[in-house]
Amino acid sequence: FYIPAILLELEPGLFPRDSALLQPQARYFMVDEILATLMRQIGGSIEQWFLAGYVLSLLILYGALLSLGLKVFRSPLAVAALIAAATLRHRIAKTGVNTLEGYFHPRVLVFAIGVTAIALYLRGRPWGALILVACGAAVHPSTAAFFLLLLGVATWWTDPRARPLLAACATVVGLLATWMLFAGPWRGALAPMDAEWRTLLSTKDYLFPLDDWGIGVWAINLGTAILACAGLHARLRAGDANARERGLLAGALFLLAAFLVTTPLVAMGSALLVQLQISRVFWVLELLALLAVIWWFVDRPAARPDRRWMAAAVVGVLVVGSFARGVWVGGVERERNVFQPTLPATEWTAVLRWLATHTPQNANILANPGHAWRYGVPVRLTGRDVYLEDVKDTAMALYSRDVAQRVIRRTRDLGDFDALTADRARDLATQYDLDYLISTAKLDLTLLASQGRFHIYRLR
């Protein structure tokens, strides 16, 4: 989604057909406008800016964890444990969120900003924390919203003088949201999704917790929330906590309550609440739970000379585990090169380079709907419209019933791509204004070029 959205912002004439697919999600984000503006003013390619964004995300996250650890823990070993633990990339169960990515993603940047804001709050600068997270909402609003709720409730709890201004801000936001939902651009967003729309989204197994989460997932996520709350409470009782951690405990309880209260409405298919993906609050709650775990197994033992070896052993396990994980991903799995600042040279990327240089910008391409995950790079990176990219088009259908109907209709009309005949390809070209076909099959169509096993045909 993000790269085509940026390309469209740079050149509004691109994607004459697919802009209708991109716009419903793009209206919730400003990262495309921000990066396009930077590229126009400073220059550079998308690859260069994404590399810079990724490095920036990691540096902010590292600095935020360091600052947070120094404020929460007494032992440098515990700070090291926190940073090492954060490198152990994993998925928050059934939420569609990874704690770390091997590429630039706006939500990781905003998560790093959120961790920075928690550190600011603990250092007695709640308004700076709230303003920082509010700015992050321009990049990834839902992730920023979770931190705003956490820190807003925390500030209300620990800073009585801030309550009048917080109440005023909450009132303004509430009135604005009410207008947008009932008279503005989000009118009807709370209405339930119809059965066809929900059926399409059922392939995303993290949207409807009551339908998709098994007992194990509920135990993991609710257990994480309970651990976060119980750990903060234990730290406060033991006298090891910053006094402002009482606010974090209140904020954590509020996030958990928000999830539990909205889950029945999500199960009913309320469109806006499904789109908000409120289950991702467990990403924030896991961070708080991690603080509790490290406090118990590293920070407390490190304070006693006879148990310092235990703290050092835990840190050693985390560091070795982090290194082993990195070696496994980079040297064994090799899903992608660890350092890959440009597109790899493959038969598929050769096809995309041919499309970028030999076809008009308004070209409409038919390719295997699974091409992005099969071959690693989507056709839309060339700035060309594409008939269907099943995984991402379905994800974008979350934000619009019209997009959902488009994806359903195109999936049905295409059928099995591997069984596509020349006559059927011509029929689809007439019906959907298609110009080119990329296929590994030999078809009775005008062949324009071949790149290894891939053939590029003219459809009209």
Short mmCIF file of C-alpha atoms in Angstrom, two decimals:
data_model
loop_
_atom_site.label_atom_id
_atom_site.label_comp_id
_atom_site.label_asym_id
_atom_site.label_seq_id
_atom_site.Cartn_x
_atom_site.Cartn_y
_atom_site.Cartn_z
CA PHE A 1 0.00 0.00 0.00
CA TYR A 2 2.54 2.60 1.10
CA ILE A 3 4.82 2.65 -1.94
CA PRO A 4 2.04 2.97 -4.55
CA ALA A 5 0.43 5.64 -2.37
CA ILE A 6 3.70 7.59 -2.35
CA LEU A 7 4.08 7.18 -6.12
CA LEU A 8 0.54 8.45 -6.59
CA GLU A 9 1.27 11.47 -4.40
CA LEU A 10 4.41 12.20 -6.45
CA GLU A 11 2.61 11.80 -9.78
CA PRO A 12 -1.18 12.23 -9.50
CA GLY A 13 -1.61 10.89 -13.03
CA LEU A 14 -0.48 7.41 -12.01
CA PHE A 15 -2.91 4.59 -11.26
CA PRO A 16 -5.93 5.95 -13.18
CA ARG A 17 -7.84 2.78 -12.23
CA ASP A 18 -6.17 1.68 -8.99
CA SER A 19 -6.34 5.05 -7.24
CA ALA A 20 -9.89 4.08 -6.27
CA LEU A 21 -8.34 1.10 -4.49
CA LEU A 22 -5.64 3.13 -2.73
CA GLN A 23 -7.57 6.22 -1.65
CA PRO A 24 -9.88 4.70 1.02
CA GLN A 25 -6.87 3.62 3.10
CA ALA A 26 -4.73 6.62 2.14
CA ARG A 27 -7.23 9.03 3.70
CA TYR A 28 -6.27 7.69 7.15
CA PHE A 29 -2.51 8.19 6.65
CA MET A 30 -0.21 11.12 5.89
CA VAL A 31 3.02 9.16 5.49
CA ASP A 32 2.60 9.19 1.70
CA GLU A 33 2.24 12.99 1.63
CA ILE A 34 5.17 13.42 4.04
CA LEU A 35 7.59 11.22 2.11
CA ALA A 36 6.49 12.57 -1.28
CA THR A 37 7.10 16.12 -0.05
CA LEU A 38 10.56 15.19 1.23
CA MET A 39 11.41 13.50 -2.06
CA ARG A 40 10.30 16.53 -4.06
CA GLN A 41 12.23 18.97 -1.88
CA ILE A 42 15.40 16.96 -1.23
CA GLY A 43 15.46 14.31 -3.96
CA GLY A 44 16.36 10.67 -3.67
CA SER A 45 14.60 7.43 -4.53
CA ILE A 46 11.98 5.52 -2.58
CA GLU A 47 14.62 2.88 -1.79
CA GLN A 48 16.91 5.52 -0.30
CA TRP A 49 14.15 7.09 1.76
CA PHE A 50 12.91 3.74 3.02
CA LEU A 51 16.46 2.82 4.01
CA ALA A 52 16.77 6.13 5.85
CA GLY A 53 13.38 5.57 7.48
CA TYR A 54 14.38 2.09 8.61
CA VAL A 55 17.68 3.24 10.12
CA LEU A 56 15.87 6.15 11.79
CA SER A 57 13.25 3.79 13.23
CA LEU A 58 15.91 1.51 14.73
CA LEU A 59 17.90 4.41 16.17
CA ILE A 60 14.83 5.99 17.76
CA LEU A 61 13.72 2.63 19.15
CA TYR A 62 17.20 1.93 20.55
CA GLY A 63 17.41 5.38 22.13
CA ALA A 64 13.87 5.08 23.51
CA LEU A 65 14.54 1.68 25.08
CA LEU A 66 17.79 2.96 26.56
CA SER A 67 16.05 6.01 28.03
CA LEU A 68 13.12 3.94 29.31
CA GLY A 69 15.39 1.29 30.81
CA LEU A 70 17.55 3.85 32.61
CA LYS A 71 14.45 5.38 34.15
CA VAL A 72 12.74 2.13 35.14
CA PHE A 73 15.64 -0.11 36.21
CA ARG A 74 18.48 0.28 38.66
CA SER A 75 20.91 -2.11 36.99
CA PRO A 76 22.65 -1.59 33.61
CA LEU A 77 22.20 -5.34 33.12
CA ALA A 78 18.43 -4.85 33.06
CA VAL A 79 18.75 -2.07 30.48
CA ALA A 80 20.85 -4.37 28.30
CA ALA A 81 18.26 -7.13 28.74
CA LEU A 82 15.46 -4.81 27.61
CA ILE A 83 17.30 -3.81 24.43
CA ALA A 84 18.30 -7.40 23.64
CA ALA A 85 14.76 -8.66 24.20
CA ALA A 86 13.41 -6.02 21.80
CA THR A 87 15.48 -7.50 18.96
CA LEU A 88 13.71 -10.86 19.22
CA ARG A 89 11.24 -10.23 16.43
CA HIS A 90 7.96 -12.13 16.81
CA ARG A 91 4.30 -11.73 16.03
CA ILE A 92 1.84 -10.51 18.62
CA ALA A 93 -0.57 -13.44 18.46
CA LYS A 94 -3.40 -13.02 15.93
CA THR A 95 -2.99 -9.27 15.54
CA GLY A 96 -1.12 -9.03 12.23
CA VAL A 97 1.69 -7.12 13.98
CA ASN A 98 5.36 -8.06 14.20
CA THR A 99 7.37 -6.46 17.00
CA LEU A 100 10.17 -5.64 14.56
CA GLU A 101 10.48 -5.71 10.78
CA GLY A 102 13.34 -6.28 8.36
CA TYR A 103 12.26 -3.26 6.34
CA PHE A 104 10.80 0.20 6.92
CA HIS A 105 7.24 0.16 8.18
CA PRO A 106 5.53 3.31 9.53
CA ARG A 107 3.98 1.52 12.50
CA VAL A 108 7.43 0.44 13.78
CA LEU A 109 8.58 4.06 13.59
CA VAL A 110 5.50 5.22 15.52
CA PHE A 111 5.97 2.43 18.07
CA ALA A 112 9.51 3.73 18.63
CA ILE A 113 8.07 7.23 19.06
CA GLY A 114 5.56 5.82 21.55
CA VAL A 115 8.32 4.20 23.63
CA THR A 116 10.13 7.55 23.61
CA ALA A 117 6.92 9.18 24.84
CA ILE A 118 6.62 6.71 27.74
CA ALA A 119 10.17 7.58 28.79
CA LEU A 120 9.32 11.30 28.62
CA TYR A 121 6.21 10.73 30.73
CA LEU A 122 8.21 8.88 33.39
CA ARG A 123 10.67 11.77 33.44
CA GLY A 124 7.87 14.17 34.37
CA ARG A 125 7.16 15.59 30.91
CA PRO A 126 3.65 14.30 30.15
CA TRP A 127 2.67 17.06 27.74
CA GLY A 128 5.81 16.58 25.70
CA ALA A 129 4.99 12.87 25.57
CA LEU A 130 1.41 13.48 24.42
CA ILE A 131 2.42 16.03 21.78
CA LEU A 132 5.12 13.71 20.45
CA VAL A 133 2.68 10.82 20.05
CA ALA A 134 0.06 13.12 18.52
CA CYS A 135 2.62 14.07 15.86
CA GLY A 136 3.24 10.35 15.26
CA ALA A 137 -0.44 9.98 14.37
CA ALA A 138 0.35 11.60 11.02
CA VAL A 139 2.53 8.59 10.18
CA HIS A 140 0.46 5.71 11.61
CA PRO A 141 -2.69 6.88 13.42
CA SER A 142 -3.90 3.65 15.02
CA THR A 143 -0.54 2.85 16.66
CA ALA A 144 -0.28 6.44 17.88
CA ALA A 145 -3.85 6.26 19.23
CA PHE A 146 -2.97 3.36 21.53
CA PHE A 147 -0.09 5.32 23.05
CA LEU A 148 -2.28 8.44 23.32
CA LEU A 149 -4.86 6.48 25.30
CA LEU A 150 -2.20 4.93 27.53
CA LEU A 151 -0.45 8.22 28.26
CA GLY A 152 -3.63 10.31 28.38
CA VAL A 153 -5.08 8.12 31.12
CA ALA A 154 -1.69 7.96 32.85
CA THR A 155 -1.40 11.75 32.87
CA TRP A 156 -4.97 12.12 34.16
CA TRP A 157 -4.13 9.72 36.99
CA THR A 158 -0.84 11.26 38.09
CA ASP A 159 -1.16 14.94 37.16
CA PRO A 160 -4.35 16.48 38.66
CA ARG A 161 -3.41 19.94 37.34
CA ALA A 162 -3.48 18.61 33.80
CA ARG A 163 -7.03 17.30 34.07
CA PRO A 164 -8.90 20.45 32.95
CA LEU A 165 -6.83 20.74 29.77
CA LEU A 166 -7.03 17.00 29.16
CA ALA A 167 -10.80 17.16 29.55
CA ALA A 168 -10.98 20.06 27.11
CA CYS A 169 -8.83 18.21 24.55
CA ALA A 170 -10.91 15.06 24.95
CA THR A 171 -14.11 17.08 24.47
CA VAL A 172 -12.81 18.68 21.27
CA VAL A 173 -11.68 15.32 19.90
CA GLY A 174 -14.99 13.75 20.87
CA LEU A 175 -17.03 16.48 19.17
CA LEU A 176 -14.88 16.29 16.04
CA ALA A 177 -15.20 12.50 15.94
CA THR A 178 -18.96 12.75 16.42
CA TRP A 179 -19.28 15.17 13.51
CA MET A 180 -17.08 13.01 11.26
CA LEU A 181 -19.06 9.86 12.12
CA PHE A 182 -22.55 11.28 11.77
CA ALA A 183 -22.24 14.19 9.34
CA GLY A 184 -18.72 14.21 7.95
CA PRO A 185 -16.49 11.96 5.83
CA TRP A 186 -16.85 8.93 8.13
CA ARG A 187 -20.64 8.98 8.02
CA GLY A 188 -21.94 5.43 8.31
CA ALA A 189 -18.55 4.03 9.35
CA LEU A 190 -20.02 2.42 12.46
CA ALA A 191 -22.60 0.45 10.44
CA PRO A 192 -22.04 -3.32 10.38
CA MET A 193 -20.29 -4.93 7.43
CA ASP A 194 -22.48 -7.04 5.18
CA ALA A 195 -21.94 -10.79 4.88
CA GLU A 196 -20.08 -10.56 1.55
CA TRP A 197 -17.62 -8.01 2.90
CA ARG A 198 -17.00 -10.05 6.05
CA THR A 199 -16.51 -13.23 4.06
CA LEU A 200 -13.75 -11.61 2.02
CA LEU A 201 -12.03 -10.33 5.18
CA SER A 202 -12.25 -13.75 6.84
CA THR A 203 -8.93 -14.56 5.14
CA LYS A 204 -7.36 -12.06 7.57
CA ASP A 205 -7.40 -14.18 10.71
CA TYR A 206 -6.68 -11.32 13.10
CA LEU A 207 -9.66 -9.00 12.53
CA PHE A 208 -12.43 -10.77 14.48
CA PRO A 209 -11.12 -12.08 17.82
CA LEU A 210 -14.34 -13.86 18.82
CA ASP A 211 -14.26 -15.79 15.52
CA ASP A 212 -10.54 -16.25 14.93
CA TRP A 213 -8.86 -16.56 18.33
CA GLY A 214 -8.59 -19.97 19.91
CA ILE A 215 -8.26 -20.57 23.63
CA GLY A 216 -4.49 -20.49 23.34
CA VAL A 217 -4.47 -17.04 21.72
CA TRP A 218 -6.86 -15.65 24.32
CA ALA A 219 -4.65 -17.09 27.07
CA ILE A 220 -1.49 -15.58 25.54
CA ASN A 221 -2.87 -12.10 24.94
CA LEU A 222 -4.94 -11.77 28.11
CA GLY A 223 -2.05 -13.33 30.03
CA THR A 224 0.25 -10.66 28.61
CA ALA A 225 -2.16 -7.93 29.73
CA ILE A 226 -2.50 -9.44 33.20
CA LEU A 227 1.28 -9.78 33.48
CA ALA A 228 1.71 -6.12 32.50
CA CYS A 229 -0.80 -4.91 35.08
CA ALA A 230 0.29 -7.32 37.82
CA GLY A 231 3.96 -6.52 37.19
CA LEU A 232 3.42 -2.76 37.45
CA HIS A 233 1.39 -3.29 40.63
CA ALA A 234 4.12 -5.51 42.11
CA ARG A 235 6.80 -2.94 41.33
CA LEU A 236 4.75 -0.24 43.04
CA ARG A 237 4.15 -2.40 46.12
CA ALA A 238 7.83 -3.33 46.33
CA GLY A 239 8.83 0.32 46.20
CA ASP A 240 10.99 -0.25 43.12
CA ALA A 241 8.77 1.73 40.74
CA ASN A 242 8.79 5.32 39.61
CA ALA A 243 5.73 6.96 41.21
CA ARG A 244 4.42 7.81 37.75
CA GLU A 245 4.13 4.11 36.96
CA ARG A 246 0.77 4.23 38.75
CA GLY A 247 -0.41 6.14 35.73
CA LEU A 248 0.94 3.49 33.38
CA LEU A 249 -0.96 0.87 35.37
CA ALA A 250 -4.17 2.88 34.98
CA GLY A 251 -3.47 3.32 31.27
CA ALA A 252 -2.79 -0.39 30.79
CA LEU A 253 -6.07 -1.28 32.50
CA PHE A 254 -7.87 1.21 30.25
CA LEU A 255 -6.35 -0.33 27.09
CA LEU A 256 -7.42 -3.79 28.22
CA ALA A 257 -10.92 -2.53 29.03
CA ALA A 258 -11.16 -0.78 25.64
CA PHE A 259 -10.35 -4.05 23.90
CA LEU A 260 -12.85 -6.06 25.94
CA VAL A 261 -15.66 -3.50 25.53
CA THR A 262 -15.23 -3.12 21.77
CA THR A 263 -14.75 -6.82 20.98
CA PRO A 264 -18.51 -7.59 20.85
CA LEU A 265 -19.00 -4.63 18.47
CA VAL A 266 -16.13 -5.89 16.33
CA ALA A 267 -17.79 -9.32 16.28
CA MET A 268 -20.95 -7.62 14.99
CA GLY A 269 -18.83 -6.19 12.15
CA SER A 270 -18.92 -2.49 13.01
CA ALA A 271 -16.78 -1.24 10.13
CA LEU A 272 -14.77 1.49 11.86
CA LEU A 273 -14.00 -0.62 14.92
CA VAL A 274 -12.83 -3.49 12.70
CA GLN A 275 -10.63 -1.06 10.77
CA LEU A 276 -9.06 0.27 13.98
CA GLN A 277 -7.80 -3.28 14.78
CA ILE A 278 -8.00 -2.58 18.51
CA SER A 279 -6.48 -5.97 19.33
CA ARG A 280 -3.13 -4.37 18.55
CA VAL A 281 -3.18 -2.78 22.01
CA PHE A 282 -1.48 -6.02 23.06
CA TRP A 283 1.68 -4.78 21.32
CA VAL A 284 1.83 -1.92 23.83
CA LEU A 285 0.80 -4.15 26.71
CA GLU A 286 3.55 -6.62 25.83
CA LEU A 287 6.12 -3.85 26.21
CA LEU A 288 4.84 -3.15 29.72
CA ALA A 289 4.83 -6.88 30.50
CA LEU A 290 8.43 -7.09 29.29
CA LEU A 291 9.41 -4.40 31.79
CA ALA A 292 7.88 -6.50 34.58
CA VAL A 293 9.63 -9.69 33.49
CA ILE A 294 13.04 -8.04 33.22
CA TRP A 295 12.55 -6.33 36.59
CA TRP A 296 11.82 -9.68 38.23
CA PHE A 297 14.48 -11.82 36.55
CA VAL A 298 17.28 -9.29 36.02
CA ASP A 299 16.90 -6.03 37.93
CA ARG A 300 16.01 -7.54 41.32
CA PRO A 301 18.70 -10.25 41.26
CA ALA A 302 21.29 -7.73 40.06
CA ALA A 303 20.73 -5.70 43.26
CA ARG A 304 22.00 -8.63 45.37
CA PRO A 305 25.70 -9.60 45.08
CA ASP A 306 24.92 -13.28 45.68
CA ARG A 307 22.42 -13.35 42.80
CA ARG A 308 24.08 -11.06 40.31
CA TRP A 309 25.22 -14.11 38.38
CA MET A 310 21.56 -14.94 37.75
CA ALA A 311 20.92 -11.52 36.18
CA ALA A 312 24.06 -11.83 34.05
CA ALA A 313 22.97 -15.29 32.91
CA VAL A 314 19.56 -14.04 31.77
CA VAL A 315 21.16 -11.18 29.85
CA GLY A 316 23.61 -13.64 28.30
CA VAL A 317 20.77 -15.90 27.16
CA LEU A 318 18.95 -12.93 25.59
CA VAL A 319 22.06 -11.66 23.81
CA VAL A 320 22.99 -15.13 22.52
CA GLY A 321 19.36 -15.71 21.51
CA SER A 322 19.29 -12.40 19.65
CA PHE A 323 22.53 -13.19 17.83
CA ALA A 324 21.37 -16.72 16.98
CA ARG A 325 18.06 -15.39 15.69
CA GLY A 326 19.90 -12.92 13.46
CA VAL A 327 22.23 -15.60 12.10
CA TRP A 328 19.26 -17.89 11.42
CA VAL A 329 17.28 -15.24 9.57
CA GLY A 330 20.25 -13.90 7.64
CA GLY A 331 22.18 -17.07 6.95
CA VAL A 332 19.71 -19.97 6.97
CA GLU A 333 16.17 -18.80 6.17
CA ARG A 334 17.34 -16.13 3.71
CA GLU A 335 13.81 -15.02 2.84
CA ARG A 336 15.54 -11.83 1.77
CA ASN A 337 19.08 -10.52 1.95
CA VAL A 338 19.74 -8.86 5.28
CA PHE A 339 21.17 -5.80 3.54
CA GLN A 340 19.23 -5.14 0.34
CA PRO A 341 18.92 -1.41 -0.41
CA THR A 342 17.73 -2.02 -3.99
CA LEU A 343 15.54 -4.59 -5.69
CA PRO A 344 17.32 -7.93 -6.22
CA ALA A 345 18.25 -8.95 -9.76
CA THR A 346 15.77 -11.72 -10.58
CA GLU A 347 13.71 -12.78 -13.58
CA TRP A 348 10.68 -11.15 -11.98
CA THR A 349 12.34 -7.79 -11.31
CA ALA A 350 13.60 -7.89 -14.91
CA VAL A 351 9.94 -8.14 -15.95
CA LEU A 352 9.11 -5.12 -13.80
CA ARG A 353 11.98 -3.11 -15.25
CA TRP A 354 10.72 -3.96 -18.74
CA LEU A 355 7.21 -2.78 -17.83
CA ALA A 356 8.60 0.45 -16.38
CA THR A 357 10.55 1.27 -19.53
CA HIS A 358 8.41 -0.19 -22.36
CA THR A 359 4.83 0.51 -21.35
CA PRO A 360 2.86 3.76 -20.92
CA GLN A 361 2.16 4.93 -17.38
CA ASN A 362 -1.55 4.24 -17.78
CA ALA A 363 -0.96 0.60 -18.69
CA ASN A 364 -3.15 -1.99 -16.98
CA ILE A 365 -1.46 -5.30 -16.17
CA LEU A 366 -2.85 -8.79 -15.63
CA ALA A 367 -0.52 -11.03 -13.60
CA ASN A 368 -0.86 -13.92 -11.20
CA PRO A 369 -2.83 -12.45 -8.26
CA GLY A 370 -0.28 -13.91 -5.85
CA HIS A 371 2.70 -12.35 -7.64
CA ALA A 372 3.76 -10.12 -4.73
CA TRP A 373 4.24 -12.95 -2.22
CA ARG A 374 5.34 -15.48 -4.85
CA TYR A 375 8.03 -13.34 -6.43
CA GLY A 376 8.71 -10.77 -3.72
CA VAL A 377 7.79 -7.53 -5.50
CA PRO A 378 4.36 -6.18 -6.54
CA VAL A 379 3.64 -4.89 -10.05
CA ARG A 380 2.43 -1.57 -8.64
CA LEU A 381 6.02 -0.62 -7.81
CA THR A 382 6.30 0.18 -11.53
CA GLY A 383 3.53 2.75 -11.20
CA ARG A 384 1.21 0.62 -13.37
CA ASP A 385 -2.31 -0.50 -12.58
CA VAL A 386 -2.71 -4.20 -11.89
CA TYR A 387 -5.87 -6.26 -12.23
CA LEU A 388 -5.52 -7.95 -8.83
CA GLU A 389 -2.95 -8.45 -6.08
CA ASP A 390 -4.86 -10.74 -3.79
CA VAL A 391 -3.20 -10.35 -0.38
CA LYS A 392 -2.80 -6.55 -0.37
CA ASP A 393 -6.01 -5.79 -2.26
CA THR A 394 -7.89 -7.82 0.33
CA ALA A 395 -6.12 -5.90 3.10
CA MET A 396 -7.12 -2.59 1.50
CA ALA A 397 -10.69 -3.88 1.19
CA LEU A 398 -10.85 -3.52 4.98
CA TYR A 399 -11.28 0.22 4.48
CA SER A 400 -14.03 0.25 1.85
CA ARG A 401 -17.03 -1.87 0.90
CA ASP A 402 -16.62 -0.73 -2.72
CA VAL A 403 -13.05 -2.01 -2.75
CA ALA A 404 -14.23 -5.28 -1.21
CA GLN A 405 -16.79 -5.69 -3.99
CA ARG A 406 -14.11 -4.96 -6.57
CA VAL A 407 -11.81 -7.64 -5.14
CA ILE A 408 -14.64 -10.19 -4.91
CA ARG A 409 -15.80 -9.52 -8.47
CA ARG A 410 -12.31 -9.68 -9.97
CA THR A 411 -11.40 -12.83 -8.07
CA ARG A 412 -14.57 -14.51 -9.29
CA ASP A 413 -14.16 -13.38 -12.91
CA LEU A 414 -10.52 -14.46 -13.11
CA GLY A 415 -10.96 -17.89 -11.56
CA ASP A 416 -7.83 -20.05 -11.65
CA PHE A 417 -5.04 -17.96 -13.16
CA ASP A 418 -2.98 -21.06 -14.01
CA ALA A 419 -5.87 -22.29 -16.17
CA LEU A 420 -6.14 -18.98 -18.07
CA THR A 421 -6.50 -19.39 -21.86
CA ALA A 422 -5.79 -16.86 -24.59
CA ASP A 423 -9.50 -16.42 -25.31
CA ARG A 424 -10.33 -15.89 -21.65
CA ALA A 425 -7.47 -13.38 -21.35
CA ARG A 426 -8.88 -11.42 -24.31
CA ASP A 427 -12.35 -11.44 -22.74
CA LEU A 428 -10.93 -10.09 -19.45
CA ALA A 429 -8.98 -7.46 -21.40
CA THR A 430 -12.19 -6.23 -22.99
CA GLN A 431 -14.13 -6.30 -19.73
CA TYR A 432 -11.48 -4.63 -17.53
CA ASP A 433 -9.48 -2.51 -20.00
CA LEU A 434 -6.34 -4.66 -19.65
CA ASP A 435 -3.27 -4.03 -21.82
CA TYR A 436 -0.63 -6.62 -20.92
CA LEU A 437 -0.45 -10.14 -19.50
CA ILE A 438 2.47 -11.61 -17.55
CA SER A 439 2.40 -15.40 -17.48
CA THR A 440 4.69 -18.41 -17.33
CA ALA A 441 2.43 -20.23 -19.83
CA LYS A 442 2.86 -20.34 -23.62
CA LEU A 443 -0.29 -18.70 -25.02
CA ASP A 444 -1.59 -17.80 -28.47
CA LEU A 445 -1.12 -14.08 -27.88
CA THR A 446 1.29 -11.45 -29.20
CA LEU A 447 4.55 -12.02 -27.33
CA LEU A 448 6.42 -8.80 -26.58
CA ALA A 449 9.27 -10.03 -24.37
CA SER A 450 10.46 -12.89 -22.21
CA GLN A 451 12.49 -12.76 -19.02
CA GLY A 452 13.44 -16.30 -18.08
CA ARG A 453 10.25 -18.23 -17.39
CA PHE A 454 8.04 -15.12 -17.59
CA HIS A 455 6.40 -14.03 -20.84
CA ILE A 456 4.89 -10.61 -21.47
CA TYR A 457 1.96 -10.59 -23.90
CA ARG A 458 0.02 -7.78 -25.50
CA LEU A 459 -3.70 -8.16 -24.85
CA ARG A 460 -4.99 -5.37 -27.11
#
